[in-house]
Coordinates of C-alpha atoms and ligand atoms in Angstrom, one line a residue:
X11 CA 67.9 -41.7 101.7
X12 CA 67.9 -39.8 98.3
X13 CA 66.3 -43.4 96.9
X14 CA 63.6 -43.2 99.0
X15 CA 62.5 -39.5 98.4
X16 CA 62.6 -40.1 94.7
X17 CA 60.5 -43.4 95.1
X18 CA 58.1 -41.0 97.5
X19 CA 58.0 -38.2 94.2
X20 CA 57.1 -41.0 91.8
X21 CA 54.8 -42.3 93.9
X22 CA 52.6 -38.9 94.4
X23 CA 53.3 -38.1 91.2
X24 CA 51.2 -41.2 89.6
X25 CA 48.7 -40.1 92.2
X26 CA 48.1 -37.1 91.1
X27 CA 48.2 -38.1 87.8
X28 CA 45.3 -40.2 88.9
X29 CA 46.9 -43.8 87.8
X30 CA 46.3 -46.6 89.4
X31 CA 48.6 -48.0 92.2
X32 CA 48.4 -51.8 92.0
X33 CA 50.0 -54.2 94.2
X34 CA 53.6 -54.3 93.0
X35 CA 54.1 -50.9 92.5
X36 CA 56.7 -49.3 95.1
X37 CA 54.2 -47.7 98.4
X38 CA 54.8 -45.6 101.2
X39 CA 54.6 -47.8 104.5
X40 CA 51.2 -45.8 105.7
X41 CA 50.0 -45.8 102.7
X42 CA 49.9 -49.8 102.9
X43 CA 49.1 -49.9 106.7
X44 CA 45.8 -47.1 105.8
X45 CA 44.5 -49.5 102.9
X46 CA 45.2 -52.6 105.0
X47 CA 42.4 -50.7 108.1
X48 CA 40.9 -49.4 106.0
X49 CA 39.9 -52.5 103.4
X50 CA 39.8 -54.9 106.1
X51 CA 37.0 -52.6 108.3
X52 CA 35.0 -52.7 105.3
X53 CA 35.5 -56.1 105.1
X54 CA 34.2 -56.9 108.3
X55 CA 31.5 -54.7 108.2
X56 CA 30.2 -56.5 105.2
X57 CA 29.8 -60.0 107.4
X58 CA 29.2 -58.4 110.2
X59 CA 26.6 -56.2 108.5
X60 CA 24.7 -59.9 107.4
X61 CA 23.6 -60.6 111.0
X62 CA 21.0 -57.9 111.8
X63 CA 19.1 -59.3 107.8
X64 CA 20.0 -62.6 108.4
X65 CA 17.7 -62.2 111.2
X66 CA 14.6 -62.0 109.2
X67 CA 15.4 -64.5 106.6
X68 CA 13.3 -66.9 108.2
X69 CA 10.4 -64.2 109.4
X70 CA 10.2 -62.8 105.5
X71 CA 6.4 -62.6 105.1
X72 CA 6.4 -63.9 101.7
X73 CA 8.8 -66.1 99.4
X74 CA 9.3 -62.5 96.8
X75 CA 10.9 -61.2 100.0
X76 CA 12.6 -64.1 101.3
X77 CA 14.4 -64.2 98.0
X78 CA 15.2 -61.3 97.4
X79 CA 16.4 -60.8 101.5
X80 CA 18.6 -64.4 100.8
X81 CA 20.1 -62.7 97.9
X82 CA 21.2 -59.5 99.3
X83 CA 22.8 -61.5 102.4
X84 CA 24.7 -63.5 100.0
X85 CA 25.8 -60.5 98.0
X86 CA 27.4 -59.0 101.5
X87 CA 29.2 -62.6 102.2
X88 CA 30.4 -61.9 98.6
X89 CA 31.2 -58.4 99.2
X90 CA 33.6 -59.2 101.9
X91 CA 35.1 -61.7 100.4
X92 CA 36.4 -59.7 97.4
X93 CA 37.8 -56.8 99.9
X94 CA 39.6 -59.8 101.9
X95 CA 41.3 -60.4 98.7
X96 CA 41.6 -56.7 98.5
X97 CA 42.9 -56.7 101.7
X98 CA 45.9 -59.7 101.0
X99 CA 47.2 -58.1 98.0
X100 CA 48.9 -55.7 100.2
X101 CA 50.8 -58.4 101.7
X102 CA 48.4 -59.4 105.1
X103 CA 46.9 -63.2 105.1
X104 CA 43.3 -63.5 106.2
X105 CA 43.6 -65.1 109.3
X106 CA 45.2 -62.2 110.8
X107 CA 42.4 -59.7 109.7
X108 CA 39.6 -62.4 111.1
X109 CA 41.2 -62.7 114.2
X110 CA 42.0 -58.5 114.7
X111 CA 38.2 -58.4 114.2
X112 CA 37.5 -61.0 116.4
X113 CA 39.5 -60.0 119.6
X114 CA 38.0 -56.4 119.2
X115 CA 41.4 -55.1 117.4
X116 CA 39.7 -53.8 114.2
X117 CA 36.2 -51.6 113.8
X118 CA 33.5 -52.5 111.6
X119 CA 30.8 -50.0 110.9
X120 CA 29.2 -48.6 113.8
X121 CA 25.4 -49.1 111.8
X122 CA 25.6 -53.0 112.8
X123 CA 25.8 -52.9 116.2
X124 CA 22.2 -51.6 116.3
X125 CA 18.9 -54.5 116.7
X126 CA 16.2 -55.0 113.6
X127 CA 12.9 -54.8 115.5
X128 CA 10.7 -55.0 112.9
X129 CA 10.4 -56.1 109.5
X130 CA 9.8 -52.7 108.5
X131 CA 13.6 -52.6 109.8
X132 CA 14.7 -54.6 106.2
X133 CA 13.1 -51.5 104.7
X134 CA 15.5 -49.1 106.6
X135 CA 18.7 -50.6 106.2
X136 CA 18.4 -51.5 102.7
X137 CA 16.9 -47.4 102.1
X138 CA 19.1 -45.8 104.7
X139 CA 22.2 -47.7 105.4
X140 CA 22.5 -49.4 101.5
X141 CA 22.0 -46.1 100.2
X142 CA 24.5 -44.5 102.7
X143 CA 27.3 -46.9 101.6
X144 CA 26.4 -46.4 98.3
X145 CA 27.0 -42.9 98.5
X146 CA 30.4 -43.4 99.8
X147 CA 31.4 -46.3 98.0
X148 CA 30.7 -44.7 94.7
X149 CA 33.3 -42.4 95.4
X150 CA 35.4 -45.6 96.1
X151 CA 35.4 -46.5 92.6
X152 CA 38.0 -43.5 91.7
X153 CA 40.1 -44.7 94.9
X154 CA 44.2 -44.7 94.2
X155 CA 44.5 -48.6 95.1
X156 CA 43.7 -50.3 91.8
X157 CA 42.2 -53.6 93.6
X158 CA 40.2 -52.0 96.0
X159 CA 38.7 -49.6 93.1
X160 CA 38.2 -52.4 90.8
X161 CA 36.0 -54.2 93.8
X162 CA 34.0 -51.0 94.2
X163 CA 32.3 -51.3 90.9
X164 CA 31.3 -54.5 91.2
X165 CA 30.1 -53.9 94.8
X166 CA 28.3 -50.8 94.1
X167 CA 26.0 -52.1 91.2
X168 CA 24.7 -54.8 94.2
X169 CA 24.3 -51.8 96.3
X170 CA 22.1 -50.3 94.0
X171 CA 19.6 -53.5 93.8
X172 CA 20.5 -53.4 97.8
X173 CA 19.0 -50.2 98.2
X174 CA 15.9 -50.5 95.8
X175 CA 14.9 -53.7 97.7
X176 CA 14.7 -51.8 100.8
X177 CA 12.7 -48.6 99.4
X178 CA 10.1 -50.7 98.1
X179 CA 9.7 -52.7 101.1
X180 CA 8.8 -49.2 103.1
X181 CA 6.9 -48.2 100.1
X182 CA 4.6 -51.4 100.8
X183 CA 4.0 -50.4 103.9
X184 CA 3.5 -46.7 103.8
X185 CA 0.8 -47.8 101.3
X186 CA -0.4 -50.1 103.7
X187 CA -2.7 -50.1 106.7
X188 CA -1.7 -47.2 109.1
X189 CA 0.0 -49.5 111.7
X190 CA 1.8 -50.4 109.1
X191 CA 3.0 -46.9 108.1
X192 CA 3.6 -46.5 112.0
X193 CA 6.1 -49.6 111.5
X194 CA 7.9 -47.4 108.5
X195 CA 7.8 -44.3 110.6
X196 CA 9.3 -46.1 113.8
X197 CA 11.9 -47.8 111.7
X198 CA 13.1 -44.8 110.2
X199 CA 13.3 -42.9 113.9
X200 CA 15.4 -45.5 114.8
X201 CA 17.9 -45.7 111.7
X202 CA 18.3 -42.3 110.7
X203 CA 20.9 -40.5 112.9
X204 CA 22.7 -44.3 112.9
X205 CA 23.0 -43.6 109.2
X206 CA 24.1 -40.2 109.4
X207 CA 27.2 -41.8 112.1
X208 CA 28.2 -43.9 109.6
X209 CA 30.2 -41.4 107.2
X210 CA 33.1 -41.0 110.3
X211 CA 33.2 -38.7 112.4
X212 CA 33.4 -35.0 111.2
X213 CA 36.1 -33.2 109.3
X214 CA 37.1 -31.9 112.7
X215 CA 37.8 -34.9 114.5
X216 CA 38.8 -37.4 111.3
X217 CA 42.1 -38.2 111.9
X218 CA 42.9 -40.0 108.3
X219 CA 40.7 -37.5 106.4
X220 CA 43.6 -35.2 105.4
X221 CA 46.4 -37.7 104.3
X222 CA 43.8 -40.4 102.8
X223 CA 43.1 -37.3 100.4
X224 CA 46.2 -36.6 99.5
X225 CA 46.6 -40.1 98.4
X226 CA 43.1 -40.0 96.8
X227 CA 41.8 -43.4 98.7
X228 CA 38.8 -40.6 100.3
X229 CA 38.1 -38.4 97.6
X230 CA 35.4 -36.6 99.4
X231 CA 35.4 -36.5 103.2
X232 CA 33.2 -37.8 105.9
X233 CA 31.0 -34.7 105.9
X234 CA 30.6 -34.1 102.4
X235 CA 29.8 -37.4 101.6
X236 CA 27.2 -37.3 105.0
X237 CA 25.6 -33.7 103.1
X238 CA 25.0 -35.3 99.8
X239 CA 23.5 -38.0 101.8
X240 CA 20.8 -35.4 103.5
X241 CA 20.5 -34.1 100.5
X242 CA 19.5 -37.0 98.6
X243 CA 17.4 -38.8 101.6
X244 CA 15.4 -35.9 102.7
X245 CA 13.1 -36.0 98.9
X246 CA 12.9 -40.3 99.4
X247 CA 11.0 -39.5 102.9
X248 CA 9.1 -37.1 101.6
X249 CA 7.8 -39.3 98.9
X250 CA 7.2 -42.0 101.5
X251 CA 5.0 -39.5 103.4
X252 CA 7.5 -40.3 106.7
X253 CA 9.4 -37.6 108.2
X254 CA 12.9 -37.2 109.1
X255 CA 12.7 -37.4 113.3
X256 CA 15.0 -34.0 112.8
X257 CA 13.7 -30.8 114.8
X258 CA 16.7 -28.6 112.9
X259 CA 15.8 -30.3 109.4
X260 CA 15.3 -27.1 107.1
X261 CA 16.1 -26.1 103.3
X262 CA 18.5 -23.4 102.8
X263 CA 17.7 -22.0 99.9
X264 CA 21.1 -19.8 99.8
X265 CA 23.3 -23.0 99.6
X266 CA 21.3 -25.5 98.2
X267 CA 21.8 -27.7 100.6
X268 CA 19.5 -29.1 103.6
X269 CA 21.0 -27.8 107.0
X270 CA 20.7 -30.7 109.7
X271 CA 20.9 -31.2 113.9
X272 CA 23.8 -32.1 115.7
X273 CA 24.7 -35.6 115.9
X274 CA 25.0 -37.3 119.3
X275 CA 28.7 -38.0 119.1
X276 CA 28.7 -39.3 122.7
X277 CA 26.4 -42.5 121.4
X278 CA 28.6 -42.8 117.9
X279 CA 32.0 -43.5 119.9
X280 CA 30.4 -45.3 122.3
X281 CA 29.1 -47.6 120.0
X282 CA 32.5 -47.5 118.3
X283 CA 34.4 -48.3 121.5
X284 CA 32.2 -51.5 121.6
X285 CA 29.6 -50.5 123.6
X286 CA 26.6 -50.3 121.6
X287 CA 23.3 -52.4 121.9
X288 CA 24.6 -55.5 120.0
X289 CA 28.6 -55.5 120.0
X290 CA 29.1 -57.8 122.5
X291 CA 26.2 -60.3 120.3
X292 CA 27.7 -59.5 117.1
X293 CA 31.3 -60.6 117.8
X294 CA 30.1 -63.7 119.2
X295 CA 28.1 -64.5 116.6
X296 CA 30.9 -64.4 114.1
X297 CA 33.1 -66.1 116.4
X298 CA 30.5 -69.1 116.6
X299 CA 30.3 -69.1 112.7
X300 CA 34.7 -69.4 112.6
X301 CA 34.8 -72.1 114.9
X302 CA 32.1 -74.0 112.9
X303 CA 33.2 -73.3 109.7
X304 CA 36.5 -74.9 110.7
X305 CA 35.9 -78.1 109.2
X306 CA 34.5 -76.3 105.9
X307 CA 38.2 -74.5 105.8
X308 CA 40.2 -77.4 106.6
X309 CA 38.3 -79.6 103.5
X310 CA 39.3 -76.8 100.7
X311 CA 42.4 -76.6 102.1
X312 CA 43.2 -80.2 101.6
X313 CA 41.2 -80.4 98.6
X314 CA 43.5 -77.9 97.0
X315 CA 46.6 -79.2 98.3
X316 CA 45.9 -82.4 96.4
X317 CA 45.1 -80.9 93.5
X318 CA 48.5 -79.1 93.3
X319 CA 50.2 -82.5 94.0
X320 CA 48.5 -84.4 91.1
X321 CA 49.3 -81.1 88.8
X322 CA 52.7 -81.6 89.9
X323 CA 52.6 -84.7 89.6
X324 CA 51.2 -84.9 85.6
X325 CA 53.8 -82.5 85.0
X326 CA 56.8 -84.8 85.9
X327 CA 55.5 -87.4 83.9
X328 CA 54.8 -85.1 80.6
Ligands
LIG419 N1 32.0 -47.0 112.5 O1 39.6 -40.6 110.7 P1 38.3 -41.2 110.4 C1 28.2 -51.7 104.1 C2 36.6 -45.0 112.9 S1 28.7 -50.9 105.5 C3 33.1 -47.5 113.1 O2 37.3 -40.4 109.7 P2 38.7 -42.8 108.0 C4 27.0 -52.5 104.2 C5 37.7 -45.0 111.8 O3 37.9 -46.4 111.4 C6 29.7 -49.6 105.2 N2 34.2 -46.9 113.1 O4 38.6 -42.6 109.5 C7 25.8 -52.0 103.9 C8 38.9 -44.5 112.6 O5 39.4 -45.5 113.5 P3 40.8 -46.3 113.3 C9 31.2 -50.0 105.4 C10 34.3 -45.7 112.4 O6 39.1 -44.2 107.7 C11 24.7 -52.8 104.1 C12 38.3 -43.4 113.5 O7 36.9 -43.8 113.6 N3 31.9 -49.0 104.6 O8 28.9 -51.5 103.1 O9 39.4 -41.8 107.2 C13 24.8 -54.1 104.5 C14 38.4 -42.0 112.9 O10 37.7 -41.9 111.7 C15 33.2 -45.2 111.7 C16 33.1 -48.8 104.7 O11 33.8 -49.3 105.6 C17 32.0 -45.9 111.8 N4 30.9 -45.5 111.2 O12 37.1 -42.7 107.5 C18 26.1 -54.6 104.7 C19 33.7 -47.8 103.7 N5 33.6 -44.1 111.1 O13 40.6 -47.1 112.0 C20 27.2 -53.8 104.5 C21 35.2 -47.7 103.7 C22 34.9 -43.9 111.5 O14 41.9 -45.3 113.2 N6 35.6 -46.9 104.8 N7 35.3 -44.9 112.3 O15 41.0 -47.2 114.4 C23 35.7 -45.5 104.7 O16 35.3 -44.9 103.8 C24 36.3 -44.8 105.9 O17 37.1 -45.8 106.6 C25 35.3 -44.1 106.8 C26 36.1 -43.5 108.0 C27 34.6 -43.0 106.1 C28 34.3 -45.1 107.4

C-alpha cells in the first residue's frame, strides 16, 4: 500500500515538474485507461474524418485542388496511424481499438458525422474544422504522455497546410461570382456551430476536464480552447466578407474576448450518441474498408513473418 502511494507521489511529482511520462515509466491505472480513449478517439476521428473529403476527390474542379485534397486525405490516414501507435504503447493492440470503433464502443469527433454538400464545403472543414483541431492540438504538443506529445508536432505542422488549403479555397470563391460567395456563405452556416461542438462539451458538463488537467494531458479546457477559437475565427470571416450565422456574436471590449450564443447541446449529444446525419453511413463505410483491406493485412503480416524467419535463420548460420 505504502509502495503504491509513493509510486502515485513520484508519478505527480514528474508531472508537475513537466517531464515527460513515456511508456515504461510506472502509471496510474486511469491515467493509462484516459490516454488509451482518449488517443484512440483521435485516432478514429482522423479516418473517420477522411470520408466526408474523400468525397470530393473525384469532383475537385481542377488538378491544383485535386492534389492538394489527395494530399491532405493521406496526411489524416497518416495521422491516425501514428496515434494508433500512440495508442499501443500503452499496452492495447490495434485490433481491439478498430473493433471498439466499429461496434459503436468508442466516439470519434462529432464534426464527421455531418454531409459535404458543396465543394465550397472543402473550404469549411479545412478553415473551420482544421483550424479548430489545430487549436487544440497545439496545446497537445505540451501533453504529459511523451508519445502522444511527440505525434502532436508532427501532426500539427500538416494541420497548418490543412487549414491554409481550406481558407484559400473560400477565398476563391468569395472573390468569385456571387453564387459562388452564396456557396461560401451557405457552407459556413452549416459548419460553424459543428465546429464550435467539437471542443467537448462545456466546463460544466466535461467529465475528464478536471483530472486530465491535473495530469496535464488537457492543458486548457474545452471552453477555453472553444474562446480562443471565436476569437481567432471571427477576424478570418470578416476578411472573407461572410458572416458568422450568430445573432449573439458581439465584441466585448471589457474582456477582450468575443461573447457568443448558446450552443444547441440537444443536437451535439445527439450526434454523439450516434444519431447524427451520417453515423450510421460513416461506420459502415469503415467497416467496408476493414473487411477489404483484409487481404492487404494478411500479406504484410506474412511478409514480415518471413522476414524474421530468414533473419533468424542468417543468424544461426553466422
Ligand atoms: N465528439 O469530459 P469530456 C481532426 C465526448 S478531428 C464526440 O470533455 P475529454 C481532424 C468525450 O469523448 C479532432 N465525442 O471529454 C480534422 C467524453 O466521452 P467518453 C479530433 C465528444 O476527453 C480534420 C464525453 O464526450 N481531435 O483532428 O476530456 C480532418 C465528455 O467529454 C466530443 C481530438 O480527438 C466530440 N466533439 O475532452 C480530419 C483531440 N467532445 O470518452 C481530422 C483529442 C467530447 O467519456 N481529444 N466528447 O465516452 C481531446 O482533446 C478531448 O478528448 C476532447 C474531449 C476535447 C475532444
Amino acid at each position: 500500500m505504502e509502495k503504491l502511494h509513493d509510486l502515485q507521489q513520484a508519478f505527480q511529482a514528474k508531472i508537475d515538474a513537466d517531464e515527460k511520462i513515456e511508456p515504461k515509466d510506472w502509471m496510474p491505472d486511469a491515467y493509462r485507461k484516459t490516454l488509451i480513449r482518449q488517443i484512440s478517439q483521435h485516432a478514429h476521428s482522423e479516418i473517420v474524418g477522411m470520408l466526408p473529403e474523400g468525397n470530393w476527390i473525384s469532383r475537385a474542379p481542377s488538378l491544383r485542388r485535386k492534389v492538394a485534397l489527395l494530399a491532405k486525405v493521406q496526411d489524416e490516414a497518416g495521422h491516425g496511424l501514428y496515434l494508433y501507435s500512440a495508442a499501443e504503447t500503452l499496452g492495447i493492440d490495434r485490433e481491439t481499438l478498430i473493433d471498439d470503433l466499429h461496434t459503436g464502443k468508442a466516439k470519434y469527433s462529432s464534426i464527421f458525422n455531418y454531409p459535404t454538400l458543396s465543394w465550397a464545403d472543402i473550404g469549411a472543414i479545412g478553415w473551420l474544422v482544421d483550424g479548430a483541431a489545430i487549436m487544440n492540438q497545439v496545446m497537445l504538443t505540451r501533453t504529459s504522455y511523451g508519445p502522444y506529445a511527440r505525434a502532436m508536432v508532427r501532426i500539427c505542422k500538416e494541420e497548418s497546410f490543412h487549414q491554409r488549403q481550406g481558407y484559400e479555397i473560400l477565398l476563391t470563391l468569395c472573390r468569385g461570382s456571387e453564387a459562388q460567395k452564396e456557396m461560401a456563405q451557405d457552407a459556413l452556416n452549416r459548419w460553424w456551430w459543428p465546429s464550435l461542438m467539437m471542443f467537448g462539451p462545456s466546463d460544466k458538463e466535461s467529465q475528464h476536464t478536471e483530472q486530465s488537467m491535473l495530469w496535464k494531458i488537457k492543458r486548457k479546457t474545452n471552453d477555453e480552447l472553444r474562446q480562443q477559437f471565436v476569437d481567432a475565427t471571427v477576424p478570418q470571416a470578416e476578411f472573407l466578407g461572410l458572416s458568422i450565422p450568430d445573432p449573439d456574436l458581439k465584441w466585448n471590449e471589457e474582456t477582450g474576448h468575443y461573447e457568443f450564443g448558446e450552443i444547441n447541446w440537444d443536437e451535439f449529444w445527439q450526434v454523439v450518441k450516434g444519431n447524427g446525419p451520417c453515423n450510421r453511413e460513416r461506420i459502415k463505410a469503415r467497416i467496408k474498408a476493414h473487411e477489404e483491406g483484409a487481404w492487404v493485412r494478411e500479406a504484410a503480416m506474412a511478409y514480415a513473418k518471413k522476414r524474421k524467419e530468414r533473419a533468424t535463420a542468417a543468424q544461426k548460420v553466422a
